[in-house]
mmCIF file with all atom_site columns, C-alpha atoms in Angstrom:
data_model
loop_
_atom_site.group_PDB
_atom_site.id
_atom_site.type_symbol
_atom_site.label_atom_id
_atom_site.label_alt_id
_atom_site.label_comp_id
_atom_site.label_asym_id
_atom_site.label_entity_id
_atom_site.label_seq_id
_atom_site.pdbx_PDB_ins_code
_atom_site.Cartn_x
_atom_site.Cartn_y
_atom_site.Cartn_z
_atom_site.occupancy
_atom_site.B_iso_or_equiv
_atom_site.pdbx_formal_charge
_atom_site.auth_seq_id
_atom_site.auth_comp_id
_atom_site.auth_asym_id
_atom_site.auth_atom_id
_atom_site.pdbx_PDB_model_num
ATOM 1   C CA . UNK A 1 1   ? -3.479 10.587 29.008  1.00 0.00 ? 17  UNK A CA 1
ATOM 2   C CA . UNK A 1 2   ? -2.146 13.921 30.037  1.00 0.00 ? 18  UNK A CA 1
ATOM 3   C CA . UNK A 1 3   ? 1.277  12.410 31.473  1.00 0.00 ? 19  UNK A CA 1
ATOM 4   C CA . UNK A 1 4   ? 1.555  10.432 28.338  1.00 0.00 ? 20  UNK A CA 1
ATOM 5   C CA . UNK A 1 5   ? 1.531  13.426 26.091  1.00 0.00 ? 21  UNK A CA 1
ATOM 6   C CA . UNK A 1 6   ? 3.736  15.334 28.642  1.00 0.00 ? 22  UNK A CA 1
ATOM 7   C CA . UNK A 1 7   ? 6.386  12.629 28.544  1.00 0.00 ? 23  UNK A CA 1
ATOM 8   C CA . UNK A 1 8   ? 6.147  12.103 24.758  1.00 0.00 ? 24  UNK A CA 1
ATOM 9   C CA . UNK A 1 9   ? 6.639  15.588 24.530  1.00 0.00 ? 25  UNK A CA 1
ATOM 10  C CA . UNK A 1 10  ? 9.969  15.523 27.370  1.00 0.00 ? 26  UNK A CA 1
ATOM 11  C CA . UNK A 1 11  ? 11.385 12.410 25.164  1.00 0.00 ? 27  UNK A CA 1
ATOM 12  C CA . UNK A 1 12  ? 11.376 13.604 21.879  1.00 0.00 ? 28  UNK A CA 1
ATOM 13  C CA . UNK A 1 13  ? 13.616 17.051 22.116  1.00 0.00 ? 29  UNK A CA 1
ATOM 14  C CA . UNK A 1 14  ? 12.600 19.678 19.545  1.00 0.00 ? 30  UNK A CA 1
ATOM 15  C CA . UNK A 1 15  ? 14.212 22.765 17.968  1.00 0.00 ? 31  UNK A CA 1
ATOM 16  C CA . UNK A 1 16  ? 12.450 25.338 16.227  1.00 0.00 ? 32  UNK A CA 1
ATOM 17  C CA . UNK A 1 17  ? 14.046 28.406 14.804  1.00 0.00 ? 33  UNK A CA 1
ATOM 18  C CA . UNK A 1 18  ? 13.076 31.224 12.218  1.00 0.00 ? 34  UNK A CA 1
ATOM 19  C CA . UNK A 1 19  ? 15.521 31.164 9.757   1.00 0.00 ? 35  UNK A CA 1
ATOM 20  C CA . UNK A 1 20  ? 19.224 29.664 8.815   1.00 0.00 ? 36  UNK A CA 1
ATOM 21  C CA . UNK A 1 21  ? 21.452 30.391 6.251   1.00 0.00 ? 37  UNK A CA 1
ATOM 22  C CA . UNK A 1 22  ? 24.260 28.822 5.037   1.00 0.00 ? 38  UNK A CA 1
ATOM 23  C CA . UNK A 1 23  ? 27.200 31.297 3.251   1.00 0.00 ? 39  UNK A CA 1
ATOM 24  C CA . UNK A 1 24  ? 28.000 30.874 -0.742  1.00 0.00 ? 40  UNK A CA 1
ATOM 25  C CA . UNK A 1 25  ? 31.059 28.249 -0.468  1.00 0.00 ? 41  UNK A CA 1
ATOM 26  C CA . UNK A 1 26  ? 31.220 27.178 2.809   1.00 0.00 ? 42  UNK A CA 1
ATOM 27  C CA . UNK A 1 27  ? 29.691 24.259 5.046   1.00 0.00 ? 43  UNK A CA 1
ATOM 28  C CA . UNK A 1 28  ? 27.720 23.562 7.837   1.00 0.00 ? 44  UNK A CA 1
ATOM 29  C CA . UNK A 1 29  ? 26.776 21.177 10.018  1.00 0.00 ? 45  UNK A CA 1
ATOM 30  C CA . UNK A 1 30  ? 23.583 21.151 12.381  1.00 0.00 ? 46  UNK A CA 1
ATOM 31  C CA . UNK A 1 31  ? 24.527 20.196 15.533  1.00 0.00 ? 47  UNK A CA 1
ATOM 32  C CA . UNK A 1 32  ? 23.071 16.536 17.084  1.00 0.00 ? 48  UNK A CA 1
ATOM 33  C CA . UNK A 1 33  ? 21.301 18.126 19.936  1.00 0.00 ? 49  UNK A CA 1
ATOM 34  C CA . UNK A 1 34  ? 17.726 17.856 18.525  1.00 0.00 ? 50  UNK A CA 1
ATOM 35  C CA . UNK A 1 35  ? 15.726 14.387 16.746  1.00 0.00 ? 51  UNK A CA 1
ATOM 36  C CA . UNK A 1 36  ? 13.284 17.276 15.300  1.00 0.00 ? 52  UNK A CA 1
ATOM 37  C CA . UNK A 1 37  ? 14.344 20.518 13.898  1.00 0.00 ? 53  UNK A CA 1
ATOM 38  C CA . UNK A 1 38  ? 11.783 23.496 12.331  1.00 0.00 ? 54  UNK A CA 1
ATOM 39  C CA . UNK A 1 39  ? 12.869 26.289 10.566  1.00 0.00 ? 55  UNK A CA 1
ATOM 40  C CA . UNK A 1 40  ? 10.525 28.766 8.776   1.00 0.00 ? 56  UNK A CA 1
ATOM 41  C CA . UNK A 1 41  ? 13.321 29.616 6.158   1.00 0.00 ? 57  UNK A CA 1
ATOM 42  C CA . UNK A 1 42  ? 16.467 27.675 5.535   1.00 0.00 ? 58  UNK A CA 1
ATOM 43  C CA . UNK A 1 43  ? 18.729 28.765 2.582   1.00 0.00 ? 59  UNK A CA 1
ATOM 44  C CA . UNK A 1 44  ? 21.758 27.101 1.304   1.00 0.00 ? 60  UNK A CA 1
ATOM 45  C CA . UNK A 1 45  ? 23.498 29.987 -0.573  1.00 0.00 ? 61  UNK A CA 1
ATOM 46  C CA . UNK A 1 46  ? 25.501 28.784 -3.612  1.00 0.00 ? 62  UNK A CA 1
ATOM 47  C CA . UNK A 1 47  ? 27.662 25.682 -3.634  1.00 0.00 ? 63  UNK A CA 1
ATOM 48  C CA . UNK A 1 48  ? 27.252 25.735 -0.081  1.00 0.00 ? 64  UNK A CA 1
ATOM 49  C CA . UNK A 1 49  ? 26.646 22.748 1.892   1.00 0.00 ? 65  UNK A CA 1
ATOM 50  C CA . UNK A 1 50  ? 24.593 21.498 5.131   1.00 0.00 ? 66  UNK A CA 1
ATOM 51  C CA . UNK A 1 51  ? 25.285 18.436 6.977   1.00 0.00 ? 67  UNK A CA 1
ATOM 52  C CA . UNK A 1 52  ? 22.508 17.016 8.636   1.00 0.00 ? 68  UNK A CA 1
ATOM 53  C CA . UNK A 1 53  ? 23.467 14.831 11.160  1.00 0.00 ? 69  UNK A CA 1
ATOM 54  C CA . UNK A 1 54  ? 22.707 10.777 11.845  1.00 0.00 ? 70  UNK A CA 1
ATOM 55  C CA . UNK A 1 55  ? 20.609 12.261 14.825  1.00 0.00 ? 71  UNK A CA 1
ATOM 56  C CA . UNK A 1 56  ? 18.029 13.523 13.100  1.00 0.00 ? 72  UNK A CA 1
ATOM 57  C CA . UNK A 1 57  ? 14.795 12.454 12.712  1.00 0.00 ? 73  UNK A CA 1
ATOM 58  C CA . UNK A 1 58  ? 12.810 14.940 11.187  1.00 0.00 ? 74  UNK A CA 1
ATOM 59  C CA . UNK A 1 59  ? 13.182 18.169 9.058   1.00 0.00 ? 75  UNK A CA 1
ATOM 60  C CA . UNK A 1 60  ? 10.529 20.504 8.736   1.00 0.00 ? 76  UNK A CA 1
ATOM 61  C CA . UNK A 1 61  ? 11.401 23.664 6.553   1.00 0.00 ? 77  UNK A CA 1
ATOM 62  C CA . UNK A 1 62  ? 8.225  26.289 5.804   1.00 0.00 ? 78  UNK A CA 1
ATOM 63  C CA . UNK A 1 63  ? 10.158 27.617 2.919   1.00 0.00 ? 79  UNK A CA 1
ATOM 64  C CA . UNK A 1 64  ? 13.424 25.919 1.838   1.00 0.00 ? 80  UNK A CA 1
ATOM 65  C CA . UNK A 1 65  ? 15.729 27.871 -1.039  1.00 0.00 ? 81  UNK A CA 1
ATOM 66  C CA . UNK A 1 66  ? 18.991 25.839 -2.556  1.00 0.00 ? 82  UNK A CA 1
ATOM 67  C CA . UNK A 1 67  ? 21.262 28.070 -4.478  1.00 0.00 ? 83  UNK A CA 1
ATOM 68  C CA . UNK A 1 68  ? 23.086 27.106 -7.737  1.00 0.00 ? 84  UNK A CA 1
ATOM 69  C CA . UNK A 1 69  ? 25.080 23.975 -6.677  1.00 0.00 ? 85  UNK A CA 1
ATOM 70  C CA . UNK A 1 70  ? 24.014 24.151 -3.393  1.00 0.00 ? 86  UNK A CA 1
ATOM 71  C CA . UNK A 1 71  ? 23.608 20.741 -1.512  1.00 0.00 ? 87  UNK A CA 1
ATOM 72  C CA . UNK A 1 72  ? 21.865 19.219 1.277   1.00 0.00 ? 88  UNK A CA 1
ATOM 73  C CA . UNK A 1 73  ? 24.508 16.079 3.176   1.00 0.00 ? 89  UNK A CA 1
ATOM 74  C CA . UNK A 1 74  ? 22.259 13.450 4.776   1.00 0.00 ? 90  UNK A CA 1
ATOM 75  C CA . UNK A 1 75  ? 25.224 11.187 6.876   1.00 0.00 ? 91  UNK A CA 1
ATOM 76  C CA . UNK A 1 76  ? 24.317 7.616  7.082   1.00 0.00 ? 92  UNK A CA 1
ATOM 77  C CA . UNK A 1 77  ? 21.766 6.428  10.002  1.00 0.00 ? 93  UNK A CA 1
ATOM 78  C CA . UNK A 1 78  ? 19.922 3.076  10.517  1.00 0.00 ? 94  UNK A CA 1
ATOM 79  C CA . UNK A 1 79  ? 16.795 5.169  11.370  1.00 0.00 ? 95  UNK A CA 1
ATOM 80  C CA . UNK A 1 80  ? 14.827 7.358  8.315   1.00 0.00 ? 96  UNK A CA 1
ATOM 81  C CA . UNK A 1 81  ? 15.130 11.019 7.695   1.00 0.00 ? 97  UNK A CA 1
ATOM 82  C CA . UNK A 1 82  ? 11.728 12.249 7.406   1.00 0.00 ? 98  UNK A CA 1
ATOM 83  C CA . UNK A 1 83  ? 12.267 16.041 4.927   1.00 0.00 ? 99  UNK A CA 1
ATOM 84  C CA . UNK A 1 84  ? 9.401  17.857 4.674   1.00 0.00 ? 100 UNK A CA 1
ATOM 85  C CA . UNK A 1 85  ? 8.801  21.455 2.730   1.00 0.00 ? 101 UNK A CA 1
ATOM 86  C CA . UNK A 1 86  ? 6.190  23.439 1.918   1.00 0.00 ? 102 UNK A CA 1
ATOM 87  C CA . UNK A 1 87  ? 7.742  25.481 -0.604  1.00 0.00 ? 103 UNK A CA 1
ATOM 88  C CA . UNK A 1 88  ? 10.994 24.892 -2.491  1.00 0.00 ? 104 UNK A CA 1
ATOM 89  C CA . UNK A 1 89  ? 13.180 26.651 -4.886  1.00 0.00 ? 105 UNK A CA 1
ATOM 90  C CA . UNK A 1 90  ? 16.021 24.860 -6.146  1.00 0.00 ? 106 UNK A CA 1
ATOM 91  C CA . UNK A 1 91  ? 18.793 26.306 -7.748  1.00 0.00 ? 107 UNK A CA 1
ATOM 92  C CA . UNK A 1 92  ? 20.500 24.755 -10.817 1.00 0.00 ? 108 UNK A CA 1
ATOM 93  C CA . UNK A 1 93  ? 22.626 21.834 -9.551  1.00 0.00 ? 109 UNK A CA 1
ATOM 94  C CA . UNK A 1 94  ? 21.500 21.739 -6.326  1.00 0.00 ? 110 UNK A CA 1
ATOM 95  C CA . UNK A 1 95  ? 21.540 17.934 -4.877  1.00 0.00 ? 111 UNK A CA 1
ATOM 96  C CA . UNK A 1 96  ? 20.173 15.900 -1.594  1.00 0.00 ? 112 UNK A CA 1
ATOM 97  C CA . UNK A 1 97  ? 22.925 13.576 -1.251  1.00 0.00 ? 113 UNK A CA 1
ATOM 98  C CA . UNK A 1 98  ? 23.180 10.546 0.908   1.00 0.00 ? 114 UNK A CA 1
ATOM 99  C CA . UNK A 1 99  ? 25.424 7.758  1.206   1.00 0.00 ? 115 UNK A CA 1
ATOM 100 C CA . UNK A 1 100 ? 23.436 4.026  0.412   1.00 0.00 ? 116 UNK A CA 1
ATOM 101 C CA . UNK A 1 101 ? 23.043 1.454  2.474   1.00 0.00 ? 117 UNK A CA 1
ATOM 102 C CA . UNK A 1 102 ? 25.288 -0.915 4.184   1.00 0.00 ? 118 UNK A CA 1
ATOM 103 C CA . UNK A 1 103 ? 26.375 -4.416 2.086   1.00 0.00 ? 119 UNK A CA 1
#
């Protein structure tokens, strides 16, 4: 049961970090290295913008802030984007945005 944990753990990479911030009008994109990614504080500054990439699985954020206009790019993936946070403040305008599906 050990070894099954162990390689569950070795299959599914995870990134953890304290905070990330994203600068009033500009963009950025995490990078596709991780399925899971935890941050303890994640602000998007003013019409800013993060893209989260097709990799991604899972989004845990401890305490997410969007600024005024600020959005949050999901791209397009056949798999779901599981967002979780456990406390939110969302500025006026702010938007999760993803395209729809296929057809």
């Amino acid at each position: 049961m050990r070894n099954l944990m162990l390689l569950a753990m070795l299959a599914a990479p995870l990134a953890q970090a304290e905070s990330l911030e994203v600068a009033a009008n500009s963009m950025l994109r995490l990078p596709d290295k991780s399925a899971n990614v935890h941050f303890s504080h994640l602000r998007v500054a003013d019409a800013a913008t993060l893209l989260l990439p097709a990799s991604l699985a899972q989004l845990k954020v401890d305490q997410l802030e969007l600024g005024r206009d600020a959005r949050i790019a999901i791209a397009p993936s056949d798999t779901p984007l599981l967002i979780e946070a456990r406390s939110a403040k969302l500025g006026q305008g702010s938007e999760f945005s993803a395209p729809g599906a296929r057809g």
